[in-house]
Structures are given as C-alpha cells and as structure tokens.
Amino acid sequence: MIFNPAEENEYQAVRGLLVHRFEQWARENGIDADPFVVEAALDYRHLGTPDGRLGLWDQPHIEEFLLDWVPWTVTVLPDEEPVDAPGTLRCLLRYLDDVHLADPRGASLPEVLEAVDAAAPRYAGAMADRSLWGLAKFWITTAAEQGVDVHDEQALQDFVGRAQGGDVPYDPEVLQTIVERHRRSSGPVRSEPQLPVALPGDDVLREQAGRSPVLRQLRELAEWAGRDRRTLTGSGRLCLSDARELVERLNTGDDTDSVRSSADLPRLNLLVEWAKTARLIRVAKGRLYAVAKAEPVLNDPLALWRRAFDAFRELPSPVRRGRGGRYGESVLFVEYDMCDVVLPDVLATLYSLPYPMPWPGLRDSVHLAYRSSSPLEVFATDSIGFEQADDDLRTVLGVLEDLGAIECHQGMADPVFADLAMSENDLEGWAGIPTEGDDDLETPSGILPARKLKSELSSGPVELIRLTDLGTDSVRRRLLAEGRDAPLIGELAQASPAGLLGVLADHYDPESARAELAAWIAVHGDRSAALEQLVHAVRTVPFRTRAEAMLDVLVSSLDDGELLLRSLRSDSWLAPTALSLLARREILTPEDLTEPESLLMVAESLLQLCEATGADGVREVLRQQGREAEEALRAALASGHPDREGLADLQALAERVRRERKAHVGLVQQRGHRENGRRGGRRRR
C-alpha cells in the first residue's frame, strides 16, 4: 500500500487491481460509485502527498482531495454529469476498511466518514471555482464550452492555435490566477521513509526536560520580566544594567566587562529572542512583559521544552549564532538558509539513525547539499565561507546540546559510515570532486573526497552526535505535522491484527517489527490466542501478495516462526501462501511437494503475478509462453485454490487471450487467402 514514485508500473498494476476489486465490491453491495474518482483518490495519496500511504486517510487528506485535488485535476465537460467525489470517497473508505487495507494509524472509519460529510457541502463550490482549476482543465473546458469536440485531436489542435493567436475569448484574470498558483506550488516532495523509533512515556520525557539548562534560563527570564516589567532602550534592547544582571542570574557566560551595549551579549540576546519567539515574554510600549497565558507552559517542563524546540527553528538565523563571538556570515546564512533548510535536514538526518552520526559525515553532507544547489564557481573561491559554515553549524549544534535535543561525545564512528562514504552511489553524487589519482587531493571548496572522508572516519575517535529522546520525540512530532511517516514502536498496540501486520509489512525493518509484534502480543494477553488472531487476519485479506507479506513478517518476527509456517501447510485457506513462503525460504524444494501442493503453487504464482503486473502482464505471459502457459493456467484453475475470486479473474483473462489469439489467427488467414489470390491472379495472367 505504498510505492516509491519510481515504481510507477508497480503502482499502476496495484491501482488497477484495487479499482477492479472495488467495483466488484460496490456491485455486490448495491452501491453506485465512480471508479474514476477512486483512481483520482489513489493518485492523490501516491503523487500528491509527502508520505504516499494509500490506506491512510485523515481529515486534512479528505479536505485537500475534495476541495483542491479534484477541482484541479478532474475535468467535467459541459454535457457531462457532475462527479460525486464525496459519495465515491465514502465508498472507497468503507471498502479499504472492509478489506483490511486501512492504515490503523489514520483516523477511524467513523471519523473519516464524518470528515467527508463536513467537506461535502463545500465541494460543489470548489469544483465551480475556476481559479482552483489546473491549466489543462481550464483550456479543455474552455474549448468544450466554445463548441470544440475535445475528443477530436485535430479540432483541439486548431483551438490551441487560435488560442495562441489571441482569437479565443477567455477570462485572463482567472488564467493569471491559475498560472501564479501553479508557479507557487511545486507539488509535494515524497519524503524518505523513516525507521521506527522507540521512546519512553511522557513522564520520563518530562523528567528529562526538567534537567535542561536552557529551560531553566527561559523560565527565569520570564519570571524576571514578569516581576519588574523591564524598560527597554529606544532601540528596543535591554538596558545595560539589566543585561548585566541577567547575565549573572542566568549564567549565560557572556563577557560584560568591556561591552557598551546589551547588543554585544550574544548568548543573552539569543535567550531573549528565543523567549519572545516561544511566546513566553513580549514587548509592549517599550517594556518587556511576561506572557500571562504562558504560565501553564512554564510550569510543565515537557510542554515548555517542546515549545522551546519549535521556537528555535523560527529564530532569525543571525540570532542563533550567538553562542560564541561575532564573525562574518557564512554561505549557510547568506545563500542556504540555516533555519528553513539546513537545520531541518540535519535533524532529519539524525532522526532514527541506529548509530550516532560522526561530525565529519554530517559536515560533508551539509557541504554536499549546498554544493548541489549552488553554482560550481562558488566553490572555487569560498573555502573560507565553508569554514565559517562549519562554525555556524557547530554553534547551532551546541545550542541544541544545551537544550537537551542532542548528545555529543568522542568515539569511533560505526564502520557503516565509512562504507557509505565509499559506496558507488555516493561517489556518483560527488560529481566534479577528484576521486582518482591523489587520494588526499582537496577541492578548493574544502569538501573532502570520499576516500579522505573514509580515512577521517576510520583513523581515530571523532565527535559523535545523536538525538536524545526529547529530540527524537520533537522531530517526530514535526515530521507528523508535515504529513510524513514516522513510526513509533508501541503505537500499534491497539491496532487490529490485520492493521498491525499490514503496517509491519509495509513500513518496519525486521528488528522494529519484532519489537512491535512483541508489544502487541503482550497487550493482548494469551500468546496462543493472540497468534490465532494474527493468523486469522491473514486469512481475511483478499489479496495474495499482501497476505504473503503479512504472513512473512509474522513468522519472521517470531522465534518459532518456522514451526508456525510449517503448521499452515495443511490449512485450507493459507496452504498456498504458506507453501509459497516455505519454497521462497528454501525450506521446501519442488521434490518435497505433493501433486496437489504443486498445483496450488502454480495457482498461487499466477494469482500473485496477476496482482503484481496487472491483467496486461498476465496476458503478455500467456501470449509469450503459449501452450506451456495455457497448461499452467488449466492446472491452476483445477487446483482447488481457495481464492475463487482470483481464479475467476484468471479464467476471464484466459478467455480474453484465447479470443484475441483466435481473432489474430483469423486475420492472418484472411491476409494469406488474399495474398494467395493475388499470386494466383498473376499466374493466370
């Protein structure tokens, strides 16, 4: 239920299968639904959202699909009936829940149906609002409204020519709005999948937050401002006497002996701006006040920590350089904004890593990211700029360490980082950087070649950086707010058995899946009863490839998984799936199978092929392999495979291929007769 954007063929096959099965389900339930809207809904989750999870729907997804995606992409010509997208979406959500494809981490079925009902009254207005249309929809509809047959390619090309020549009336203001909207919106970028993380409960996080020195400083700053309502200078800064008092009270480490203005106290300024951004203090009428509504937050260490973490990302970049002294602005701040680009990327890089990140690897990844987005000539003269960039990055990391978001220590980097530095993909990524001849050669920009980076990581201890529990928790909250997938071990404890196994199969690495499954079984009491629920869940899934993936992750996550798998060899419904897994794991060979089991394996293979490649893929196999494929198909249909619906689809495909082959043979024979007739005529002449 999730595909990389590059897996377009695989996605198209699964989309076709889902639409086909949905139509069958709708007919059986007496439901009138539009399969085109189902395609649009799946395309929206696959192409129009950062996470691409087809089975996960929340209120924001529903509103964006109905009120933005459909008006933008779905064209309804003047003589066509309006598209009932809300009605079909309701049916699709019910179907996903019914066949156990709904992601349990999304909203429940009643919640998503309620969200559709809430958005439905605005749907017609959104469809009629031409400013929400896409460019193609605008011109196609304009052409149809002016009597052009948009299904006639030549007529449509003539219309385009007239439009380009200025001979077609249209609303220029609406078109300009559409063009500007299109220009502003580059579309979502598919986010990289994140490994599941383990986190303690809020009570533990709250205790950890209470030990943060930055939180103590922010709390005392708010208390100081609220008590005395300090008067600011005409330029809006702290008076020097107040600033000196605060430096001592907060223990900021600023040097107050030789300064003439509070502007020369970088760490104190950082804390003041930080507290303002976190809405703990505010300025009004030349005075500094504590925000009264912030008192509950100040009294809750975890709430204060989360607010401080979020506020740090919103601080003006130069302010966040205040831990040390002043120095020239680096490329990170001048051209590659630390706040909007670098810091989120750094935090995302550290997130869910199984090993601490070595500073050289983090440093060079930031260099490389900047290099890939900037003209190469920048790197010919800006080695000093990158040294300053490294200082800036270290400053930011230092403040995050004081906050308690990261931990730094000296140690040997895990070998995986050195191996990654020399991987083929990374070497290709360092385009333009010397990697042959002199291993120690440096580019003018100061970026190290992959071989030198590997040497740096392997030669001795380096600074190692990792997110703390607090940092991981807040980065995860940010990822979720951005619509990205960030699994948390233990969050599926109350999921349905099918929902659990589906998410583990699609999103979890083996170690995390084992931990998540153990947590689920522990919550559900008796182990035998819990395993029976899980096995039954696999039985209820009407898709062969998904059932095998779910059973695979189940047996892989159990110490006695192979024993369970062998026991299912005689299961009336799961035998084909179990046999397929036993064969794929090389536990069984073809010689170990009975004749009925061999037939089941043939049927299972064809059914999975049909799901993976679609009807076109199976037809191509039947065409290419001819009699051999037909014999396999006959064996599959006679195998007694429990998936009657899948076998019916195979039967229909086989009949279609036979009709096509018969028609093709007849056409060839007709051509042969005509050719023989022409040859005979020439002989008679």
XYZ file of C-alpha atoms in Angstrom:
685
model
C 0.000 0.000 0.000
C 2.946 2.320 -0.599
C 5.172 2.757 -3.642
C 8.257 4.761 -4.414
C 7.482 7.322 -7.163
C 9.920 5.447 -9.402
C 7.806 2.271 -9.079
C 5.216 3.593 -11.484
C 4.487 0.293 -13.227
C 4.005 -1.490 -9.923
C 1.742 1.274 -8.672
C -0.348 1.241 -11.848
C -0.850 -2.522 -11.536
C -1.988 -2.272 -7.912
C -4.201 0.725 -8.653
C -5.889 -1.238 -11.433
C -6.390 -4.215 -9.119
C -7.847 -2.047 -6.344
C -10.241 -0.282 -8.715
C -11.338 -3.603 -10.212
C -11.950 -5.201 -6.808
C -13.660 -2.030 -5.573
C -16.078 -2.118 -8.499
C -16.911 -5.749 -7.726
C -17.444 -4.899 -4.058
C -19.653 -1.923 -4.926
C -21.845 -4.029 -7.234
C -22.227 -6.743 -4.598
C -23.323 -4.116 -2.073
C -25.664 -2.293 -4.448
C -23.506 0.850 -4.442
C -23.225 3.265 -7.349
C -19.681 4.658 -7.338
C -17.361 6.255 -9.881
C -14.170 4.223 -10.471
C -12.501 7.290 -11.998
C -12.803 9.073 -8.637
C -11.224 6.033 -6.961
C -8.279 6.328 -9.347
C -8.037 10.040 -8.563
C -8.082 9.353 -4.808
C -5.294 6.775 -5.062
C -3.282 9.084 -7.331
C -3.682 11.885 -4.806
C -2.233 9.807 -1.965
C 0.511 8.389 -4.217
C 1.542 11.576 -6.029
C 0.054 14.456 -4.076
C 1.202 13.822 -0.508
C 4.633 13.534 1.146
C 4.104 10.050 2.617
C 2.289 8.247 -0.219
C 0.387 5.850 2.064
C -2.627 4.722 0.042
C -4.530 3.322 3.012
C -4.081 6.182 5.487
C -6.672 8.972 5.450
C -7.149 11.814 7.915
C -9.303 14.935 7.824
C -6.622 17.080 6.085
C -6.289 14.452 3.327
C -10.030 14.356 2.782
C -10.368 18.133 2.619
C -7.401 18.555 0.299
C -8.592 15.790 -2.018
C -12.184 17.025 -2.300
C -11.549 20.760 -2.233
C -8.226 21.032 -4.066
C -7.075 17.900 -5.890
C -10.377 17.040 -7.585
C -11.113 20.650 -8.668
C -7.563 20.873 -10.002
C -7.331 17.541 -11.832
C -10.815 16.215 -12.647
C -12.421 17.725 -15.755
C -16.188 17.651 -16.156
C -17.296 18.745 -19.645
C -20.418 20.880 -20.046
C -22.568 17.950 -21.252
C -21.404 15.536 -18.537
C -22.972 14.743 -15.183
C -21.233 16.262 -12.133
C -18.752 13.960 -10.424
C -19.915 12.807 -6.984
C -16.460 12.684 -5.442
C -17.695 12.849 -1.816
C -20.035 9.887 -2.347
C -17.390 7.760 -4.040
C -14.771 8.684 -1.441
C -17.126 7.498 1.298
C -17.432 4.166 -0.507
C -13.669 3.876 -1.014
C -13.000 4.497 2.673
C -15.567 1.875 3.615
C -14.008 -0.560 1.141
C -10.474 -0.045 2.471
C -11.755 -0.728 5.969
C -13.775 -3.742 4.851
C -10.842 -5.480 3.145
C -8.363 -4.548 5.909
C -6.300 -2.131 3.827
C -6.927 0.934 6.008
C -3.819 2.028 7.904
C -4.670 1.892 11.642
C -2.534 4.973 12.278
C -5.023 7.109 10.376
C -8.462 8.235 11.516
C -11.088 5.576 12.243
C -13.832 4.811 9.736
C -16.476 6.879 11.602
C -14.022 9.777 11.808
C -13.150 9.811 8.118
C -16.785 9.463 7.076
C -17.624 12.398 9.332
C -14.809 14.378 7.685
C -16.256 13.642 4.234
C -19.676 14.805 5.401
C -18.131 18.014 6.748
C -16.303 18.786 3.487
C -19.077 17.717 1.110
C -21.143 20.983 1.296
C -18.103 22.934 0.035
C -17.307 20.507 -2.778
C -19.646 21.910 -5.451
C -18.360 25.432 -4.851
C -14.757 24.267 -5.142
C -15.498 22.470 -8.428
C -17.111 25.619 -9.808
C -14.254 27.898 -8.723
C -12.186 28.200 -11.883
C -9.249 29.685 -10.005
C -8.753 26.224 -8.459
C -8.514 24.501 -11.832
C -5.345 23.223 -13.408
C -4.100 24.687 -16.694
C -5.079 21.668 -18.773
C -8.561 21.593 -17.233
C -9.017 25.318 -17.871
C -8.254 25.084 -21.572
C -10.095 21.801 -22.180
C -13.233 23.173 -20.522
C -12.908 26.493 -22.360
C -12.653 24.639 -25.654
C -15.684 22.456 -24.891
C -17.747 25.481 -23.852
C -16.998 27.053 -27.230
C -18.232 24.028 -29.125
C -14.933 22.293 -29.800
C -15.014 18.494 -29.856
C -12.210 17.915 -27.356
C -12.074 14.238 -28.324
C -11.103 15.248 -31.880
C -7.338 15.731 -31.833
C -7.273 17.922 -34.926
C -10.093 20.125 -33.654
C -8.286 20.518 -30.355
C -5.029 21.446 -32.099
C -6.886 24.060 -34.163
C -8.318 25.507 -30.954
C -4.843 25.684 -29.401
C -3.583 27.530 -32.457
C -6.400 30.055 -32.238
C -5.808 30.492 -28.514
C -2.114 31.152 -29.074
C -3.063 33.679 -31.746
C -5.363 35.544 -29.377
C -8.560 34.557 -31.232
C -10.189 32.674 -28.314
C -12.164 34.548 -25.627
C -11.316 33.583 -22.048
C -11.071 35.162 -18.615
C -7.479 36.469 -18.363
C -7.717 37.165 -14.624
C -8.693 33.579 -13.868
C -5.931 32.266 -16.120
C -3.379 34.515 -14.408
C -4.519 33.250 -11.001
C -4.126 29.659 -12.187
C -0.669 30.351 -13.623
C 0.516 32.064 -10.432
C -0.862 29.268 -8.281
C 0.869 26.710 -10.469
C 4.117 28.673 -10.244
C 3.965 28.930 -6.460
C 3.153 25.269 -5.934
C 5.913 22.888 -6.945
C 3.903 19.986 -5.522
C 4.809 17.769 -2.586
C 8.172 16.060 -2.441
C 7.987 12.425 -1.426
C 9.709 12.134 1.922
C 12.259 9.470 2.654
C 10.851 6.672 4.826
C 11.930 6.806 8.454
C 12.857 3.816 10.581
C 10.598 3.231 13.592
C 11.845 4.731 16.838
C 11.347 3.736 20.480
C 10.506 6.431 23.016
C 9.742 6.470 26.741
C 6.457 7.822 28.058
C 5.707 11.493 28.695
C 6.524 11.135 32.392
C 10.106 10.143 31.582
C 10.393 12.830 28.903
C 9.092 15.423 31.376
C 11.748 14.412 33.897
C 14.458 14.704 31.215
C 13.152 18.112 30.125
C 13.365 19.358 33.693
C 17.161 18.892 33.590
C 17.655 21.207 30.582
C 19.764 24.286 31.469
C 18.137 26.263 28.654
C 14.679 25.665 30.117
C 15.869 26.974 33.469
C 17.189 30.104 31.760
C 13.986 30.683 29.793
C 11.844 30.177 32.878
C 13.929 32.569 34.983
C 13.942 35.133 32.174
C 10.131 35.066 32.034
C 9.940 35.338 35.816
C 12.340 38.314 35.763
C 10.390 40.122 33.058
C 7.009 39.472 34.681
C 8.062 40.687 38.084
C 9.674 44.001 37.160
C 8.367 44.793 33.646
C 11.743 45.998 32.497
C 12.018 49.163 30.449
C 13.867 48.790 27.134
C 16.104 51.273 25.352
C 14.858 53.376 22.465
C 16.153 50.742 20.051
C 14.166 48.042 21.855
C 17.107 46.431 23.649
C 17.726 45.642 27.285
C 19.316 48.371 29.336
C 22.946 47.522 30.015
C 22.405 47.354 33.782
C 19.523 44.948 33.367
C 21.512 42.937 30.860
C 24.414 42.573 33.273
C 22.024 41.458 35.991
C 20.531 38.849 33.699
C 23.927 37.575 32.535
C 24.807 36.814 36.133
C 21.376 35.461 37.042
C 21.073 33.208 34.011
C 24.777 32.305 33.928
C 24.963 32.906 30.183
C 28.764 33.117 30.100
C 28.756 36.467 28.255
C 31.630 38.849 28.960
C 30.137 42.042 30.388
C 33.356 43.881 31.327
C 34.115 45.623 28.042
C 30.690 45.961 26.406
C 28.905 49.249 25.829
C 25.525 47.819 24.838
C 23.444 44.741 25.525
C 23.713 44.090 21.780
C 27.235 42.820 22.484
C 25.972 39.964 24.690
C 25.203 37.243 22.137
C 24.097 34.461 24.459
C 21.757 36.707 26.405
C 20.297 38.094 23.180
C 19.734 34.556 21.985
C 17.742 33.717 25.121
C 15.686 36.919 24.934
C 14.770 36.377 21.284
C 14.142 32.713 21.993
C 11.727 33.553 24.832
C 9.942 36.077 22.591
C 9.591 33.558 19.772
C 8.297 30.934 22.227
C 5.666 33.483 23.407
C 6.985 33.452 26.962
C 7.722 37.191 27.017
C 6.611 40.092 24.832
C 7.379 43.747 24.214
C 4.674 46.393 24.551
C 5.055 50.171 24.833
C 8.785 49.957 25.363
C 8.616 47.433 28.185
C 9.330 43.734 28.482
C 6.459 41.661 29.916
C 5.909 38.001 30.745
C 3.015 36.484 28.775
C 0.352 35.611 31.337
C -1.108 32.781 29.223
C 2.290 31.075 29.175
C 2.210 30.300 32.899
C 0.812 26.727 32.461
C 3.545 26.025 29.923
C 6.240 27.393 32.229
C 5.010 25.038 34.937
C 5.149 21.960 32.674
C 8.754 21.086 31.722
C 7.753 18.903 28.774
C 5.338 21.457 27.322
C 7.965 24.186 27.767
C 10.658 22.034 26.167
C 8.513 21.294 23.121
C 7.628 24.945 22.711
C 11.282 25.951 23.032
C 12.350 23.362 20.467
C 9.747 24.525 17.951
C 10.617 28.169 18.582
C 14.319 27.552 17.966
C 13.596 26.722 14.332
C 11.781 30.030 13.945
C 14.543 32.232 15.328
C 16.270 34.652 12.942
C 19.436 32.964 11.714
C 21.946 35.588 12.915
C 20.485 35.414 16.439
C 21.202 31.714 16.660
C 24.894 32.368 16.076
C 25.123 33.935 19.479
C 26.811 31.208 21.477
C 30.294 32.374 20.610
C 31.651 35.636 19.303
C 30.841 37.557 16.158
C 32.234 36.608 12.785
C 31.444 37.017 9.119
C 28.321 35.480 7.711
C 28.841 32.118 6.031
C 27.276 30.680 2.914
C 24.839 28.757 5.105
C 23.254 32.013 6.227
C 23.757 34.123 3.124
C 22.575 31.704 0.428
C 21.496 28.460 2.064
C 19.267 29.411 4.960
C 20.056 27.587 8.193
C 16.538 27.941 9.596
C 14.497 26.760 6.634
C 16.848 24.251 5.024
C 19.917 23.182 6.961
C 18.541 22.648 10.458
C 15.507 20.563 9.384
C 17.759 18.482 7.122
C 20.298 17.941 9.893
C 17.620 16.890 12.370
C 16.013 14.587 9.802
C 19.437 13.062 9.117
C 19.977 12.323 12.808
C 16.444 11.003 13.268
C 16.032 7.225 13.638
C 19.704 6.514 12.944
C 20.710 3.255 14.648
C 24.208 4.677 15.311
C 25.474 8.124 16.332
C 26.342 10.345 13.378
C 30.061 11.279 13.131
C 30.670 15.007 12.780
C 32.763 14.650 9.557
C 29.916 12.820 7.848
C 27.336 15.363 8.957
C 29.607 18.248 7.976
C 30.274 16.912 4.498
C 26.639 16.014 3.889
C 25.731 19.667 4.542
C 28.505 20.811 2.201
C 27.312 18.432 -0.479
C 23.699 19.518 -0.121
C 24.725 23.154 -0.546
C 27.014 22.297 -3.432
C 24.233 20.500 -5.299
C 22.025 23.594 -5.097
C 24.615 26.245 -5.989
C 26.746 27.198 -8.999
C 30.050 25.364 -9.114
C 32.021 28.621 -9.320
C 31.000 29.390 -5.729
C 33.211 26.530 -4.622
C 36.252 27.752 -6.458
C 36.753 30.710 -4.108
C 34.731 30.075 -0.955
C 36.760 27.713 1.228
C 36.707 30.348 3.973
C 32.928 30.506 3.648
C 32.708 26.807 4.320
C 34.926 27.101 7.355
C 32.512 29.719 8.655
C 29.629 27.440 7.719
C 31.163 24.686 9.849
C 31.447 27.137 12.744
C 27.809 28.149 12.281
C 26.675 24.550 12.229
C 28.693 23.759 15.343
C 27.158 26.780 17.073
C 23.659 25.572 16.322
C 24.512 22.051 17.450
C 25.979 23.463 20.636
C 22.769 25.289 21.491
C 20.737 22.159 20.730
C 23.035 20.232 23.056
C 22.439 22.785 25.822
C 18.704 22.478 25.231
C 18.947 18.703 25.524
C 17.944 17.835 21.954
C 21.245 16.174 21.018
C 24.134 14.467 22.780
C 27.755 14.674 21.644
C 30.698 12.549 22.690
C 34.021 11.309 21.344
C 34.281 7.816 19.935
C 34.910 5.669 16.886
C 32.394 6.039 14.089
C 30.473 2.923 13.221
C 32.042 1.260 10.135
C 28.793 1.703 8.232
C 29.563 5.407 7.785
C 32.981 4.757 6.284
C 31.487 2.153 3.956
C 28.742 4.581 2.981
C 31.336 7.219 2.118
C 32.820 4.847 -0.462
C 29.589 3.464 -1.835
C 29.076 3.716 -5.557
C 26.014 5.905 -5.233
C 27.852 8.419 -3.072
C 30.831 8.517 -5.427
C 28.459 9.364 -8.253
C 26.959 12.076 -6.100
C 30.350 13.787 -5.650
C 30.361 14.861 -9.311
C 33.265 17.140 -10.114
C 35.230 16.182 -6.996
C 38.511 14.342 -7.649
C 38.428 10.716 -6.545
C 41.250 9.220 -8.608
C 44.978 9.656 -8.537
C 45.722 11.614 -5.367
C 43.555 10.274 -2.564
C 44.384 13.291 -0.403
C 43.513 15.908 -3.024
C 41.053 18.527 -1.768
C 38.785 20.709 -3.843
C 39.079 24.497 -3.453
C 35.768 24.482 -1.609
C 37.210 22.388 1.205
C 34.916 19.404 0.525
C 36.811 16.181 1.095
C 36.763 13.383 -1.449
C 35.081 10.196 -0.405
C 38.362 8.397 0.195
C 39.643 11.101 2.536
C 36.348 11.125 4.401
C 36.628 7.375 4.887
C 40.150 7.829 6.241
C 38.978 10.552 8.613
C 36.184 8.333 9.921
C 38.411 5.290 10.349
C 41.671 6.730 11.689
C 40.592 7.579 15.227
C 37.946 8.954 17.556
C 35.663 11.655 16.166
C 32.794 13.625 17.592
C 29.629 11.511 17.533
C 26.197 13.145 17.531
C 22.798 11.663 18.207
C 19.318 12.857 19.072
C 18.186 12.412 22.649
C 14.778 11.007 23.495
C 13.473 14.570 23.768
C 14.988 15.496 20.413
C 13.630 12.367 18.760
C 10.176 12.997 20.178
C 10.037 16.579 18.930
C 11.482 15.798 15.494
C 8.900 13.037 15.158
C 6.114 15.441 16.093
C 7.368 17.820 13.428
C 7.528 15.062 10.798
C 3.961 14.023 11.582
C 2.786 17.644 11.340
C 4.336 17.768 7.855
C 2.356 14.700 6.818
C 5.353 12.382 6.857
C 5.502 8.831 8.117
C 7.382 8.443 11.401
C 6.579 5.064 13.006
C 6.791 4.700 16.766
C 7.309 1.290 18.330
C 4.299 0.590 20.525
C 1.843 2.846 18.678
C 0.176 -0.204 17.105
C -0.573 -1.928 20.405
C -4.312 -1.365 19.980
C -4.409 -1.876 16.207
C -6.453 -4.640 14.658
C -4.461 -7.787 13.811
C -4.702 -7.105 10.061
C -3.817 -3.458 10.563
C -0.786 -4.390 12.630
C 0.608 -6.911 10.142
C -0.088 -4.629 7.186
C 1.891 -1.747 8.687
C 4.741 -4.046 9.757
C 4.963 -5.469 6.244
C 4.962 -2.068 4.544
C 6.959 0.132 6.909
C 9.011 -1.742 9.539
C 12.522 -3.142 9.458
C 12.908 -6.673 10.902
C 14.201 -5.620 14.324
C 11.484 -2.999 14.825
C 8.814 -5.385 13.570
C 9.882 -7.955 16.147
C 9.636 -5.365 18.941
C 6.270 -4.055 17.749
C 4.823 -7.540 17.420
C 6.036 -8.488 20.910
C 4.391 -5.363 22.336
C 1.123 -6.180 20.557
C 1.090 -9.778 21.807
C 1.854 -8.615 25.363
C -1.131 -6.258 25.318
C -3.447 -8.970 24.005
C -2.741 -11.443 26.771
C -2.525 -15.149 25.996
C 0.118 -15.731 23.328
C -1.643 -18.635 21.631
C -4.890 -16.681 21.354
C -3.016 -13.637 20.059
C -1.247 -15.712 17.395
C -4.546 -17.224 16.302
C -5.963 -13.720 15.847
C -2.970 -12.772 13.720
C -3.168 -15.893 11.562
C -6.890 -15.361 11.105
C -6.179 -11.803 9.989
C -4.004 -13.155 7.173
C -6.902 -15.411 6.135
C -9.236 -12.414 5.830
C -7.070 -10.476 3.372
C -8.367 -10.970 -0.188
C -5.073 -10.086 -1.886
C -2.485 -12.803 -2.386
C 0.667 -10.677 -2.359
C -0.438 -8.772 0.741
C -1.410 -11.955 2.565
C 2.033 -13.418 1.875
C 3.769 -10.222 3.019
C 1.738 -10.229 6.240
C 2.431 -13.898 6.945
C 6.092 -13.371 6.103
C 6.512 -10.546 8.622
C 4.621 -12.545 11.235
C 6.781 -15.663 11.008
C 9.960 -13.569 10.657
C 9.186 -11.766 13.914
C 8.628 -14.917 15.984
C 11.269 -17.160 17.457
C 9.188 -20.171 16.470
C 8.040 -18.672 13.166
C 9.183 -21.580 11.005
C 7.213 -24.009 13.151
C 4.100 -21.872 12.678
C 4.707 -21.681 8.940
C 5.063 -25.450 8.617
C 1.826 -25.960 10.561
C -0.059 -23.850 8.000
C 0.933 -26.173 5.159
C -2.317 -28.063 5.703
C -4.510 -25.014 6.362
C -7.455 -24.997 3.971
C -7.113 -21.283 3.148
C -3.495 -20.411 3.938
C -1.811 -23.500 2.458
C -0.911 -21.766 -0.857
C 0.574 -18.774 0.984
C 2.486 -20.974 3.418
C 3.807 -23.185 0.607
C 4.949 -20.125 -1.330
C 6.859 -18.840 1.698
C 8.320 -22.247 2.508
C 9.590 -22.522 -1.060
C 10.926 -18.948 -1.133
C 12.817 -19.560 2.115
C 14.164 -22.812 0.602
C 12.663 -24.818 3.431
C 10.805 -26.897 0.840
C 12.020 -27.918 -2.611
C 9.779 -28.891 -5.545
C 10.530 -32.540 -4.771
C 9.067 -32.098 -1.275
C 5.640 -31.081 -2.618
C 2.754 -33.428 -3.206
C 0.973 -33.203 -6.540
C -1.973 -31.192 -5.076
C 0.523 -28.860 -3.410
C 2.346 -28.376 -6.714
C -0.934 -27.367 -8.356
C -1.630 -24.933 -5.523
C 1.839 -23.429 -6.013
C 1.177 -22.941 -9.729
C -2.118 -21.227 -8.982
C -0.560 -19.049 -6.270
C 2.216 -17.948 -8.604
C -0.229 -16.941 -11.336
C -2.509 -15.118 -8.902
C 0.413 -13.169 -7.469
C 1.649 -12.414 -10.984
C -1.791 -11.038 -11.819
C -1.710 -8.744 -8.798
C 1.866 -7.616 -9.350
C 1.742 -6.917 -13.082
C -1.949 -6.435 -13.775
C -4.034 -8.037 -16.467
C -1.695 -6.808 -19.212
C 1.264 -8.558 -17.594
C -0.548 -11.892 -17.376
C -1.815 -11.599 -20.958
C 1.741 -10.967 -22.109
C 2.964 -14.083 -20.292
C 0.164 -16.161 -21.810
C 0.994 -14.834 -25.272
C 4.736 -15.378 -24.984
C 4.714 -18.832 -23.381
C 1.812 -20.131 -25.429
C 0.874 -23.767 -24.778
C 3.069 -24.065 -21.675
C 1.309 -21.083 -20.044
C -2.099 -22.418 -21.039
C -1.289 -25.754 -19.386
C -0.208 -23.934 -16.221
C -3.420 -21.943 -16.293
C -5.549 -25.077 -16.682
C -3.670 -26.615 -13.754
C -4.281 -23.517 -11.657
C -7.994 -23.476 -12.422
C -8.229 -27.148 -11.424
C -6.059 -26.796 -8.325
C -8.793 -26.166 -5.793
C -7.105 -22.920 -4.747
C -9.314 -21.206 -2.145
C -9.214 -17.776 -3.842
C -12.230 -18.274 -6.080
C -12.426 -14.591 -6.969
C -8.823 -14.565 -8.137
C -9.327 -17.736 -10.175
C -12.385 -16.179 -11.805
C -10.246 -13.223 -12.860
C -7.645 -15.618 -14.285
C -10.364 -17.511 -16.165
C -11.654 -14.277 -17.673
C -8.137 -13.306 -18.707
C -7.545 -16.687 -20.313
C -10.746 -16.473 -22.295
C -9.871 -12.976 -23.455
C -6.424 -14.103 -24.599
C -7.965 -17.044 -26.490
C -10.412 -14.710 -28.244
C -7.609 -12.329 -29.150
C -5.462 -15.210 -30.416
C -8.356 -16.625 -32.422
C -9.088 -13.235 -33.934
C -5.395 -12.788 -34.736
C -5.210 -16.230 -36.409
C -8.334 -15.446 -38.431
C -6.845 -12.147 -39.568
C -3.626 -13.856 -40.608
C -5.581 -16.481 -42.544
C -7.606 -13.802 -44.329
C -4.435 -11.995 -45.310
C -2.975 -15.290 -46.524
C -6.032 -16.010 -48.659
C -5.876 -12.546 -50.189
C -2.157 -12.899 -50.865
C -2.671 -16.316 -52.470
C -5.436 -14.888 -54.601
C -3.196 -12.091 -55.846
C -0.425 -14.562 -56.618
C -2.860 -16.849 -58.411
C -4.140 -13.960 -60.475
C -0.639 -13.057 -61.546
C -0.047 -16.640 -62.612
C -3.235 -16.643 -64.630
C -2.139 -13.505 -66.387
